[in-house]
Amino acid sequence: MLSAASRPYIDASVPVLREHGLAITRHFYASMFEAQPELRHLFNMGNQANGAQQQSLASAVFAYAANIDNAAALGPVLERIVHKHVSVGITPAHYPIVGRHLLGAIKDVLGEAATPELIAAWDEAYWRLAGELIAAEARLSERTRAPLGTLRELVVADVDRETDHIVSYYLRTPEGGSPGDFAPGQYVSVSVTLPDGLQQRRQYSLSDAPGAPHWRITVKREDAGETKPAGQVSNWLHAHLKAGERIMVSPPYGEFTTTLDAAHPLVLLSAGVGVTPMMSMVATLAAKGSRREIVFAHAARDGAHLALRRHLAFAAKALPNLRTVTFLETPLPTDREGVDYTFAGLMDISRLALPANADYLLCGPVPFMQTQWRALRDAGVPAERLHREVFGPDALDHLL
């Protein structure tokens, strides 16, 4: 619990952070990377380049201030952050560095408004959060029996091009076996060294069942757009990672999982490469011979952007109560309605005949998940039955 002396200053910070948060986080990252350039290997520099990380941290600071005593709201979000931190190698030694530069940025941007009392309140709030994260990260590391940031060498056993932009990589141990168990819906961090010497880690969902003799990750190549640079790691993987080569990979992490043996229905809603954790769940249910009612709705730009299609078709043979629905935003002339897709246009849950009392899992671009989340809530689905996977820097946006 935040002290009575600090509470008023944190409450008063909410409108201030709303106005100045982005300036604070930009200053924070610039000063931290200037003082500690080695941290560039730890942070996602692609999100730094496009501004997403700075905007996300500004939103996170504001959301934390607004919900600081709301454990029910912050708990699930902090659990997601804990898994991400452990997968990328955040250690207790990083927290003093981040805290020093964050408080320094607040002082520099707010100037005289950053009174000693305000800075003291934020110092207390920061270390309260840091203490919770450090303890939770230590517990997760102990459960997985892997030190923070652990990587191990795996071999690319096979490469399967799903589409022009999406490739599946099959990973095994150097001895040729499965890398181990995981929960369907989890991800691994893949570490690469880019041509300029920058080391970067990215997270990719495991897209096959745990019982397979391999781990499979399915990676979309992120091309440059008008407002974003090309994905450094995804382009490197597509260009360089071939069968027989070796890659450094973390243990599986992530809390985007569900009780696959539950009796109530399951609804999976995905878009684009967000299909990957859903495919792991469907493949696992198929391996179990599940008779659970499942609705799997997926959205893509067109038929040329549909990945893992044959794997879904294979799993469907073992799932008598699986119903698949495909939305293609702009079908190609070669895409056949009723065969390659169910509906043209964006995903519309009103066309899905959703079962009662279902659990819902969402994965895809953030705007897609926001749209479906709102539509499901408007349709009366309780928030506690909605779960989503977020890979970008947007873990706290639903608290705003």
CSV table of C-alpha atoms in Angstrom, one decimal:
chain,number,residue,atom,x,y,z
A,1,MET,CA,0.0,0.0,0.0
A,2,LEU,CA,1.3,3.4,-0.9
A,3,SER,CA,2.0,5.7,2.1
A,4,ALA,CA,-0.6,8.3,3.1
A,5,ALA,CA,2.1,11.0,2.4
A,6,SER,CA,2.7,9.9,-1.2
A,7,ARG,CA,-0.9,9.1,-2.2
A,8,PRO,CA,-2.0,12.8,-2.9
A,9,TYR,CA,1.0,13.4,-5.1
A,10,ILE,CA,0.5,10.3,-7.2
A,11,ASP,CA,-3.2,11.2,-7.6
A,12,ALA,CA,-2.3,14.7,-8.6
A,13,SER,CA,0.2,13.2,-11.2
A,14,VAL,CA,-2.5,11.7,-13.3
A,15,PRO,CA,-3.5,14.8,-15.4
A,16,VAL,CA,0.2,15.9,-15.4
A,17,LEU,CA,1.3,12.6,-16.9
A,18,ARG,CA,-1.5,12.6,-19.4
A,19,GLU,CA,-0.2,15.9,-20.7
A,20,HIS,CA,3.6,15.4,-20.4
A,21,GLY,CA,4.0,11.6,-20.3
A,22,LEU,CA,5.3,11.2,-23.9
A,23,ALA,CA,7.9,14.0,-23.4
A,24,ILE,CA,9.0,12.3,-20.1
A,25,THR,CA,9.5,8.9,-21.7
A,26,ARG,CA,11.3,10.2,-24.7
A,27,HIS,CA,13.7,12.0,-22.4
A,28,PHE,CA,14.0,8.9,-20.2
A,29,TYR,CA,15.0,6.6,-23.1
A,30,ALA,CA,17.4,9.1,-24.6
A,31,SER,CA,19.2,9.8,-21.4
A,32,MET,CA,19.4,6.1,-20.4
A,33,PHE,CA,20.7,4.9,-23.7
A,34,GLU,CA,23.3,7.7,-23.7
A,35,ALA,CA,24.5,6.7,-20.2
A,36,GLN,CA,24.1,2.9,-20.7
A,37,PRO,CA,24.5,2.1,-24.4
A,38,GLU,CA,24.7,-1.6,-23.6
A,39,LEU,CA,21.0,-1.6,-22.8
A,40,ARG,CA,20.3,-1.2,-26.5
A,41,HIS,CA,20.8,-4.9,-26.7
A,42,LEU,CA,18.1,-5.5,-24.1
A,43,PHE,CA,15.4,-3.2,-25.4
A,44,ASN,CA,13.4,-3.6,-28.6
A,45,MET,CA,15.1,-0.9,-30.8
A,46,GLY,CA,12.5,-1.4,-33.5
A,47,ASN,CA,9.9,-0.1,-31.2
A,48,GLN,CA,12.3,2.7,-30.2
A,49,ALA,CA,12.7,3.7,-33.8
A,50,ASN,CA,8.9,3.9,-34.5
A,51,GLY,CA,8.1,5.6,-31.2
A,52,ALA,CA,5.8,2.8,-30.0
A,53,GLN,CA,7.9,2.1,-26.9
A,54,GLN,CA,8.0,5.7,-25.8
A,55,GLN,CA,4.2,6.1,-26.2
A,56,SER,CA,3.6,2.8,-24.5
A,57,LEU,CA,5.7,3.7,-21.4
A,58,ALA,CA,3.9,7.0,-21.2
A,59,SER,CA,0.6,5.2,-21.2
A,60,ALA,CA,1.9,2.6,-18.7
A,61,VAL,CA,3.1,5.3,-16.2
A,62,PHE,CA,-0.3,7.0,-16.5
A,63,ALA,CA,-2.2,3.7,-16.1
A,64,TYR,CA,-0.1,2.7,-13.1
A,65,ALA,CA,-0.8,6.1,-11.4
A,66,ALA,CA,-4.5,5.9,-12.1
A,67,ASN,CA,-4.8,2.3,-10.8
A,68,ILE,CA,-2.0,2.1,-8.1
A,69,ASP,CA,-4.3,0.7,-5.5
A,70,ASN,CA,-6.4,-1.4,-7.8
A,71,ALA,CA,-4.8,-4.8,-7.5
A,72,ALA,CA,-7.6,-6.5,-9.5
A,73,ALA,CA,-6.8,-4.4,-12.5
A,74,LEU,CA,-3.0,-4.3,-12.3
A,75,GLY,CA,-2.4,-8.0,-11.2
A,76,PRO,CA,-3.0,-9.7,-14.6
A,77,VAL,CA,-1.1,-6.9,-16.4
A,78,LEU,CA,1.9,-7.3,-14.1
A,79,GLU,CA,1.9,-11.0,-14.6
A,80,ARG,CA,2.2,-10.5,-18.3
A,81,ILE,CA,5.1,-8.0,-17.8
A,82,VAL,CA,6.8,-10.5,-15.5
A,83,HIS,CA,6.8,-13.2,-18.2
A,84,LYS,CA,8.1,-10.7,-20.8
A,85,HIS,CA,10.9,-9.4,-18.5
A,86,VAL,CA,12.1,-13.0,-17.7
A,87,SER,CA,12.1,-13.9,-21.3
A,88,VAL,CA,14.2,-11.0,-22.4
A,89,GLY,CA,16.6,-11.1,-19.5
A,90,ILE,CA,15.6,-8.2,-17.2
A,91,THR,CA,17.4,-8.7,-13.8
A,92,PRO,CA,17.2,-6.9,-10.5
A,93,ALA,CA,20.3,-4.9,-11.4
A,94,HIS,CA,18.4,-3.1,-14.2
A,95,TYR,CA,15.8,-1.6,-11.9
A,96,PRO,CA,18.0,1.0,-10.2
A,97,ILE,CA,19.2,2.2,-13.6
A,98,VAL,CA,15.6,2.5,-15.0
A,99,GLY,CA,14.4,4.2,-11.8
A,100,ARG,CA,17.2,6.7,-11.8
A,101,HIS,CA,16.7,7.8,-15.3
A,102,LEU,CA,12.9,7.8,-15.1
A,103,LEU,CA,12.9,10.1,-12.0
A,104,GLY,CA,15.5,12.2,-13.7
A,105,ALA,CA,13.3,12.6,-16.8
A,106,ILE,CA,10.3,13.6,-14.6
A,107,LYS,CA,12.5,16.3,-13.0
A,108,ASP,CA,13.9,17.6,-16.2
A,109,VAL,CA,10.6,17.8,-18.1
A,110,LEU,CA,8.4,19.1,-15.3
A,111,GLY,CA,11.0,21.6,-14.0
A,112,GLU,CA,9.8,23.5,-11.0
A,113,ALA,CA,6.6,21.5,-10.9
A,114,ALA,CA,8.7,18.4,-9.9
A,115,THR,CA,8.8,19.3,-6.2
A,116,PRO,CA,10.9,17.2,-3.8
A,117,GLU,CA,7.6,15.9,-2.4
A,118,LEU,CA,6.4,14.8,-5.9
A,119,ILE,CA,9.7,13.1,-6.7
A,120,ALA,CA,9.8,11.3,-3.3
A,121,ALA,CA,6.2,10.0,-4.0
A,122,TRP,CA,7.2,8.7,-7.4
A,123,ASP,CA,10.4,7.2,-6.0
A,124,GLU,CA,8.2,5.3,-3.4
A,125,ALA,CA,5.7,4.2,-6.1
A,126,TYR,CA,8.5,3.1,-8.5
A,127,TRP,CA,10.2,0.9,-5.9
A,128,ARG,CA,6.9,-0.5,-4.8
A,129,LEU,CA,6.3,-1.6,-8.4
A,130,ALA,CA,9.9,-2.7,-8.9
A,131,GLY,CA,9.8,-4.8,-5.7
A,132,GLU,CA,6.7,-6.6,-6.8
A,133,LEU,CA,8.2,-7.3,-10.3
A,134,ILE,CA,11.6,-8.5,-8.9
A,135,ALA,CA,9.9,-10.9,-6.5
A,136,ALA,CA,7.5,-12.2,-9.1
A,137,GLU,CA,10.3,-12.6,-11.7
A,138,ALA,CA,12.4,-14.6,-9.2
A,139,ARG,CA,9.5,-16.9,-8.5
A,140,LEU,CA,8.9,-17.5,-12.2
A,141,SER,CA,12.6,-18.2,-12.7
A,142,GLU,CA,12.5,-20.7,-9.9
A,143,ARG,CA,9.4,-22.4,-11.3
A,144,THR,CA,10.9,-22.8,-14.8
A,145,ARG,CA,14.3,-23.8,-13.3
A,146,ALA,CA,16.0,-21.3,-15.6
A,147,PRO,CA,18.0,-18.2,-14.6
A,148,LEU,CA,16.7,-14.9,-15.8
A,149,GLY,CA,17.4,-14.4,-19.5
A,150,THR,CA,18.4,-18.0,-20.1
A,151,LEU,CA,19.0,-18.9,-23.7
A,152,ARG,CA,20.0,-22.3,-25.2
A,153,GLU,CA,21.1,-23.4,-28.6
A,154,LEU,CA,18.5,-25.2,-30.8
A,155,VAL,CA,18.8,-26.5,-34.4
A,156,VAL,CA,16.5,-25.6,-37.2
A,157,ALA,CA,15.3,-29.0,-38.3
A,158,ASP,CA,13.1,-27.7,-41.1
A,159,VAL,CA,11.7,-24.5,-42.7
A,160,ASP,CA,8.3,-24.3,-44.2
A,161,ARG,CA,7.1,-21.3,-46.1
A,162,GLU,CA,3.5,-20.7,-45.2
A,163,THR,CA,3.0,-17.6,-47.4
A,164,ASP,CA,5.2,-15.0,-49.1
A,165,HIS,CA,5.4,-13.2,-45.7
A,166,ILE,CA,5.1,-16.0,-43.2
A,167,VAL,CA,7.6,-18.9,-42.5
A,168,SER,CA,7.5,-21.7,-40.0
A,169,TYR,CA,10.7,-22.9,-38.3
A,170,TYR,CA,10.9,-26.3,-36.7
A,171,LEU,CA,13.3,-26.4,-33.8
A,172,ARG,CA,15.0,-29.4,-32.1
A,173,THR,CA,17.7,-29.9,-29.6
A,174,PRO,CA,21.2,-30.6,-31.1
A,175,GLU,CA,20.6,-34.3,-30.2
A,176,GLY,CA,17.5,-34.2,-32.4
A,177,GLY,CA,14.8,-34.3,-29.7
A,178,SER,CA,12.0,-32.1,-28.6
A,179,PRO,CA,13.2,-29.0,-26.7
A,180,GLY,CA,10.6,-29.8,-24.0
A,181,ASP,CA,7.1,-29.2,-22.7
A,182,PHE,CA,5.2,-25.9,-22.7
A,183,ALA,CA,1.6,-24.7,-22.3
A,184,PRO,CA,-0.4,-24.1,-25.5
A,185,GLY,CA,-0.4,-20.3,-26.1
A,186,GLN,CA,3.1,-19.7,-24.7
A,187,TYR,CA,5.9,-18.0,-26.6
A,188,VAL,CA,9.7,-18.2,-26.7
A,189,SER,CA,12.3,-15.4,-27.2
A,190,VAL,CA,14.6,-15.8,-30.2
A,191,SER,CA,17.9,-13.9,-29.9
A,192,VAL,CA,19.9,-12.8,-33.0
A,193,THR,CA,22.9,-10.6,-33.6
A,194,LEU,CA,22.2,-8.1,-36.4
A,195,PRO,CA,24.8,-7.1,-39.0
A,196,ASP,CA,25.6,-3.9,-37.0
A,197,GLY,CA,26.4,-6.0,-33.9
A,198,LEU,CA,23.2,-5.1,-32.1
A,199,GLN,CA,21.7,-8.1,-30.2
A,200,GLN,CA,18.0,-8.3,-30.2
A,201,ARG,CA,15.3,-10.6,-28.8
A,202,ARG,CA,11.8,-11.1,-30.2
A,203,GLN,CA,8.9,-13.2,-28.9
A,204,TYR,CA,7.2,-15.7,-31.1
A,205,SER,CA,4.3,-18.0,-30.1
A,206,LEU,CA,4.8,-21.7,-30.3
A,207,SER,CA,2.4,-22.8,-33.0
A,208,ASP,CA,2.2,-26.6,-32.6
A,209,ALA,CA,1.1,-28.9,-29.8
A,210,PRO,CA,3.5,-29.6,-26.9
A,211,GLY,CA,3.6,-33.3,-27.8
A,212,ALA,CA,5.2,-32.7,-31.1
A,213,PRO,CA,8.9,-33.8,-31.5
A,214,HIS,CA,9.8,-30.2,-32.1
A,215,TRP,CA,9.0,-26.6,-31.3
A,216,ARG,CA,7.5,-24.7,-34.2
A,217,ILE,CA,7.5,-20.9,-34.4
A,218,THR,CA,5.7,-19.1,-37.3
A,219,VAL,CA,7.2,-15.7,-38.1
A,220,LYS,CA,5.8,-12.9,-40.2
A,221,ARG,CA,8.3,-10.7,-42.0
A,222,GLU,CA,7.5,-7.1,-41.0
A,223,ASP,CA,8.0,-4.9,-44.1
A,224,ALA,CA,8.6,-1.2,-43.8
A,225,GLY,CA,5.5,1.1,-44.0
A,226,GLU,CA,4.8,4.8,-44.2
A,227,THR,CA,5.1,5.2,-40.4
A,228,LYS,CA,7.2,2.2,-39.3
A,229,PRO,CA,10.6,0.8,-40.2
A,230,ALA,CA,11.0,-2.8,-41.4
A,231,GLY,CA,11.2,-5.4,-38.6
A,232,GLN,CA,14.9,-6.0,-38.0
A,233,VAL,CA,14.7,-9.5,-36.5
A,234,SER,CA,11.9,-10.9,-38.6
A,235,ASN,CA,13.7,-9.8,-41.8
A,236,TRP,CA,16.9,-11.3,-40.6
A,237,LEU,CA,15.3,-14.6,-39.8
A,238,HIS,CA,13.6,-14.8,-43.2
A,239,ALA,CA,16.8,-13.9,-45.0
A,240,HIS,CA,19.3,-16.0,-43.0
A,241,LEU,CA,17.7,-18.8,-41.0
A,242,LYS,CA,17.9,-22.1,-42.9
A,243,ALA,CA,17.5,-25.7,-42.1
A,244,GLY,CA,20.6,-27.1,-40.2
A,245,GLU,CA,21.5,-23.7,-38.7
A,246,ARG,CA,21.5,-23.0,-35.0
A,247,ILE,CA,19.6,-20.3,-33.1
A,248,MET,CA,19.5,-19.1,-29.5
A,249,VAL,CA,16.1,-19.5,-27.8
A,250,SER,CA,14.6,-18.9,-24.4
A,251,PRO,CA,12.4,-21.3,-22.4
A,252,PRO,CA,8.7,-21.0,-23.0
A,253,TYR,CA,6.9,-18.1,-21.2
A,254,GLY,CA,3.6,-16.3,-21.3
A,255,GLU,CA,0.2,-16.5,-19.4
A,256,PHE,CA,-2.0,-16.5,-22.6
A,257,THR,CA,-3.3,-20.0,-21.9
A,258,THR,CA,-6.6,-21.6,-21.1
A,259,THR,CA,-7.9,-24.8,-19.4
A,260,LEU,CA,-8.2,-26.9,-22.5
A,261,ASP,CA,-10.1,-29.7,-20.6
A,262,ALA,CA,-12.9,-27.4,-19.5
A,263,ALA,CA,-16.4,-28.4,-20.4
A,264,HIS,CA,-17.7,-24.9,-21.5
A,265,PRO,CA,-17.3,-23.7,-25.1
A,266,LEU,CA,-14.1,-22.0,-26.3
A,267,VAL,CA,-14.0,-19.2,-28.8
A,268,LEU,CA,-10.7,-18.3,-30.5
A,269,LEU,CA,-10.6,-15.0,-32.4
A,270,SER,CA,-7.4,-14.2,-34.4
A,271,ALA,CA,-6.1,-12.0,-37.2
A,272,GLY,CA,-3.0,-12.2,-39.3
A,273,VAL,CA,-0.1,-14.0,-37.6
A,274,GLY,CA,-2.1,-14.0,-34.4
A,275,VAL,CA,-3.3,-17.4,-35.6
A,276,THR,CA,-0.1,-19.0,-34.1
A,277,PRO,CA,-1.0,-19.5,-30.4
A,278,MET,CA,-4.5,-20.5,-31.5
A,279,MET,CA,-3.1,-23.2,-33.7
A,280,SER,CA,-1.1,-24.5,-30.8
A,281,MET,CA,-4.3,-24.8,-28.7
A,282,VAL,CA,-6.3,-26.4,-31.5
A,283,ALA,CA,-3.5,-28.9,-32.2
A,284,THR,CA,-3.4,-29.8,-28.5
A,285,LEU,CA,-7.1,-30.3,-28.3
A,286,ALA,CA,-7.0,-32.5,-31.4
A,287,ALA,CA,-4.2,-34.6,-29.9
A,288,LYS,CA,-6.4,-35.1,-26.8
A,289,GLY,CA,-9.4,-36.0,-29.0
A,290,SER,CA,-11.4,-33.3,-27.4
A,291,ARG,CA,-15.2,-33.1,-27.8
A,292,ARG,CA,-15.4,-29.5,-26.6
A,293,GLU,CA,-17.4,-27.0,-28.6
A,294,ILE,CA,-14.9,-24.7,-30.3
A,295,VAL,CA,-15.4,-21.7,-32.6
A,296,PHE,CA,-12.2,-20.6,-34.3
A,297,ALA,CA,-12.7,-17.4,-36.3
A,298,HIS,CA,-9.7,-16.0,-38.2
A,299,ALA,CA,-9.3,-12.8,-40.2
A,300,ALA,CA,-6.8,-12.1,-42.9
A,301,ARG,CA,-6.2,-9.6,-45.7
A,302,ASP,CA,-6.8,-12.3,-48.4
A,303,GLY,CA,-6.1,-15.9,-49.2
A,304,ALA,CA,-2.4,-15.3,-49.8
A,305,HIS,CA,-2.0,-14.2,-46.2
A,306,LEU,CA,-3.5,-17.3,-44.6
A,307,ALA,CA,-0.9,-19.3,-42.7
A,308,LEU,CA,-1.1,-22.8,-41.2
A,309,ARG,CA,-4.1,-23.7,-43.2
A,310,ARG,CA,-3.3,-27.4,-43.8
A,311,HIS,CA,-2.4,-27.8,-40.1
A,312,LEU,CA,-5.8,-26.5,-39.1
A,313,ALA,CA,-7.5,-28.8,-41.6
A,314,PHE,CA,-5.6,-31.8,-40.2
A,315,ALA,CA,-6.5,-30.9,-36.6
A,316,ALA,CA,-10.2,-30.4,-37.6
A,317,LYS,CA,-10.5,-34.0,-38.5
A,318,ALA,CA,-10.0,-35.0,-34.9
A,319,LEU,CA,-12.3,-32.3,-33.5
A,320,PRO,CA,-16.0,-33.1,-34.2
A,321,ASN,CA,-17.2,-30.0,-32.4
A,322,LEU,CA,-14.9,-27.5,-34.0
A,323,ARG,CA,-16.4,-24.8,-36.3
A,324,THR,CA,-14.0,-22.7,-38.3
A,325,VAL,CA,-14.9,-19.3,-39.8
A,326,THR,CA,-12.6,-17.3,-42.0
A,327,PHE,CA,-13.0,-13.6,-42.9
A,328,LEU,CA,-11.0,-12.2,-45.8
A,329,GLU,CA,-10.9,-8.4,-45.9
A,330,THR,CA,-10.4,-8.2,-49.7
A,331,PRO,CA,-10.6,-11.7,-51.2
A,332,LEU,CA,-8.5,-12.4,-54.3
A,333,PRO,CA,-10.2,-13.5,-57.6
A,334,THR,CA,-8.7,-17.0,-56.9
A,335,ASP,CA,-10.2,-17.1,-53.3
A,336,ARG,CA,-13.4,-19.2,-53.4
A,337,GLU,CA,-16.2,-18.2,-51.1
A,338,GLY,CA,-17.4,-21.2,-49.0
A,339,VAL,CA,-14.1,-23.0,-49.7
A,340,ASP,CA,-11.3,-20.6,-48.9
A,341,TYR,CA,-13.3,-18.2,-46.8
A,342,THR,CA,-16.7,-17.9,-45.1
A,343,PHE,CA,-17.2,-14.1,-45.2
A,344,ALA,CA,-15.8,-11.2,-47.1
A,345,GLY,CA,-14.9,-8.1,-45.1
A,346,LEU,CA,-13.6,-7.4,-41.6
A,347,MET,CA,-14.4,-9.8,-38.7
A,348,ASP,CA,-17.9,-9.2,-37.4
A,349,ILE,CA,-18.8,-11.3,-34.4
A,350,SER,CA,-22.6,-10.8,-35.1
A,351,ARG,CA,-22.1,-13.4,-37.9
A,352,LEU,CA,-20.6,-16.1,-35.7
A,353,ALA,CA,-23.5,-17.5,-33.7
A,354,LEU,CA,-21.4,-17.4,-30.5
A,355,PRO,CA,-22.1,-20.1,-27.9
A,356,ALA,CA,-23.3,-19.2,-24.4
A,357,ASN,CA,-20.9,-19.3,-21.4
A,358,ALA,CA,-17.8,-19.5,-23.6
A,359,ASP,CA,-14.2,-18.5,-22.8
A,360,TYR,CA,-12.8,-16.1,-25.4
A,361,LEU,CA,-9.1,-15.8,-26.5
A,362,LEU,CA,-8.0,-12.9,-28.8
A,363,CYS,CA,-4.7,-12.5,-30.7
A,364,GLY,CA,-3.8,-10.2,-33.5
A,365,PRO,CA,-3.0,-6.6,-34.2
A,366,VAL,CA,-3.9,-4.3,-31.3
A,367,PRO,CA,-6.7,-2.4,-33.3
A,368,PHE,CA,-8.2,-5.8,-34.1
A,369,MET,CA,-8.3,-6.9,-30.5
A,370,GLN,CA,-9.6,-3.6,-29.3
A,371,THR,CA,-12.5,-3.8,-31.8
A,372,GLN,CA,-13.4,-7.4,-31.0
A,373,TRP,CA,-13.1,-6.7,-27.2
A,374,ARG,CA,-15.5,-3.8,-27.4
A,375,ALA,CA,-17.9,-5.8,-29.6
A,376,LEU,CA,-17.9,-8.8,-27.2
A,377,ARG,CA,-18.4,-6.5,-24.2
A,378,ASP,CA,-21.3,-4.8,-26.0
A,379,ALA,CA,-22.7,-8.3,-26.7
A,380,GLY,CA,-22.8,-8.9,-22.9
A,381,VAL,CA,-19.7,-11.1,-22.6
A,382,PRO,CA,-18.2,-10.6,-19.1
A,383,ALA,CA,-14.7,-9.2,-19.0
A,384,GLU,CA,-13.4,-12.1,-16.9
A,385,ARG,CA,-14.1,-14.4,-19.9
A,386,LEU,CA,-12.0,-12.3,-22.3
A,387,HIS,CA,-8.3,-13.0,-22.6
A,388,ARG,CA,-5.9,-11.6,-25.1
A,389,GLU,CA,-2.2,-11.9,-26.2
A,390,VAL,CA,-0.2,-8.7,-26.6
A,391,PHE,CA,3.3,-8.8,-28.1
A,392,GLY,CA,3.8,-5.1,-28.8
A,393,PRO,CA,4.3,-2.4,-26.2
A,394,ASP,CA,0.6,-2.1,-25.3
A,395,ALA,CA,0.1,-4.3,-22.3
A,396,LEU,CA,-1.6,-1.6,-20.2
A,397,ASP,CA,-3.7,0.2,-22.8
A,398,HIS,CA,-7.0,-1.3,-21.7
A,399,LEU,CA,-6.5,0.4,-18.2
A,400,LEU,CA,-6.6,3.9,-19.7
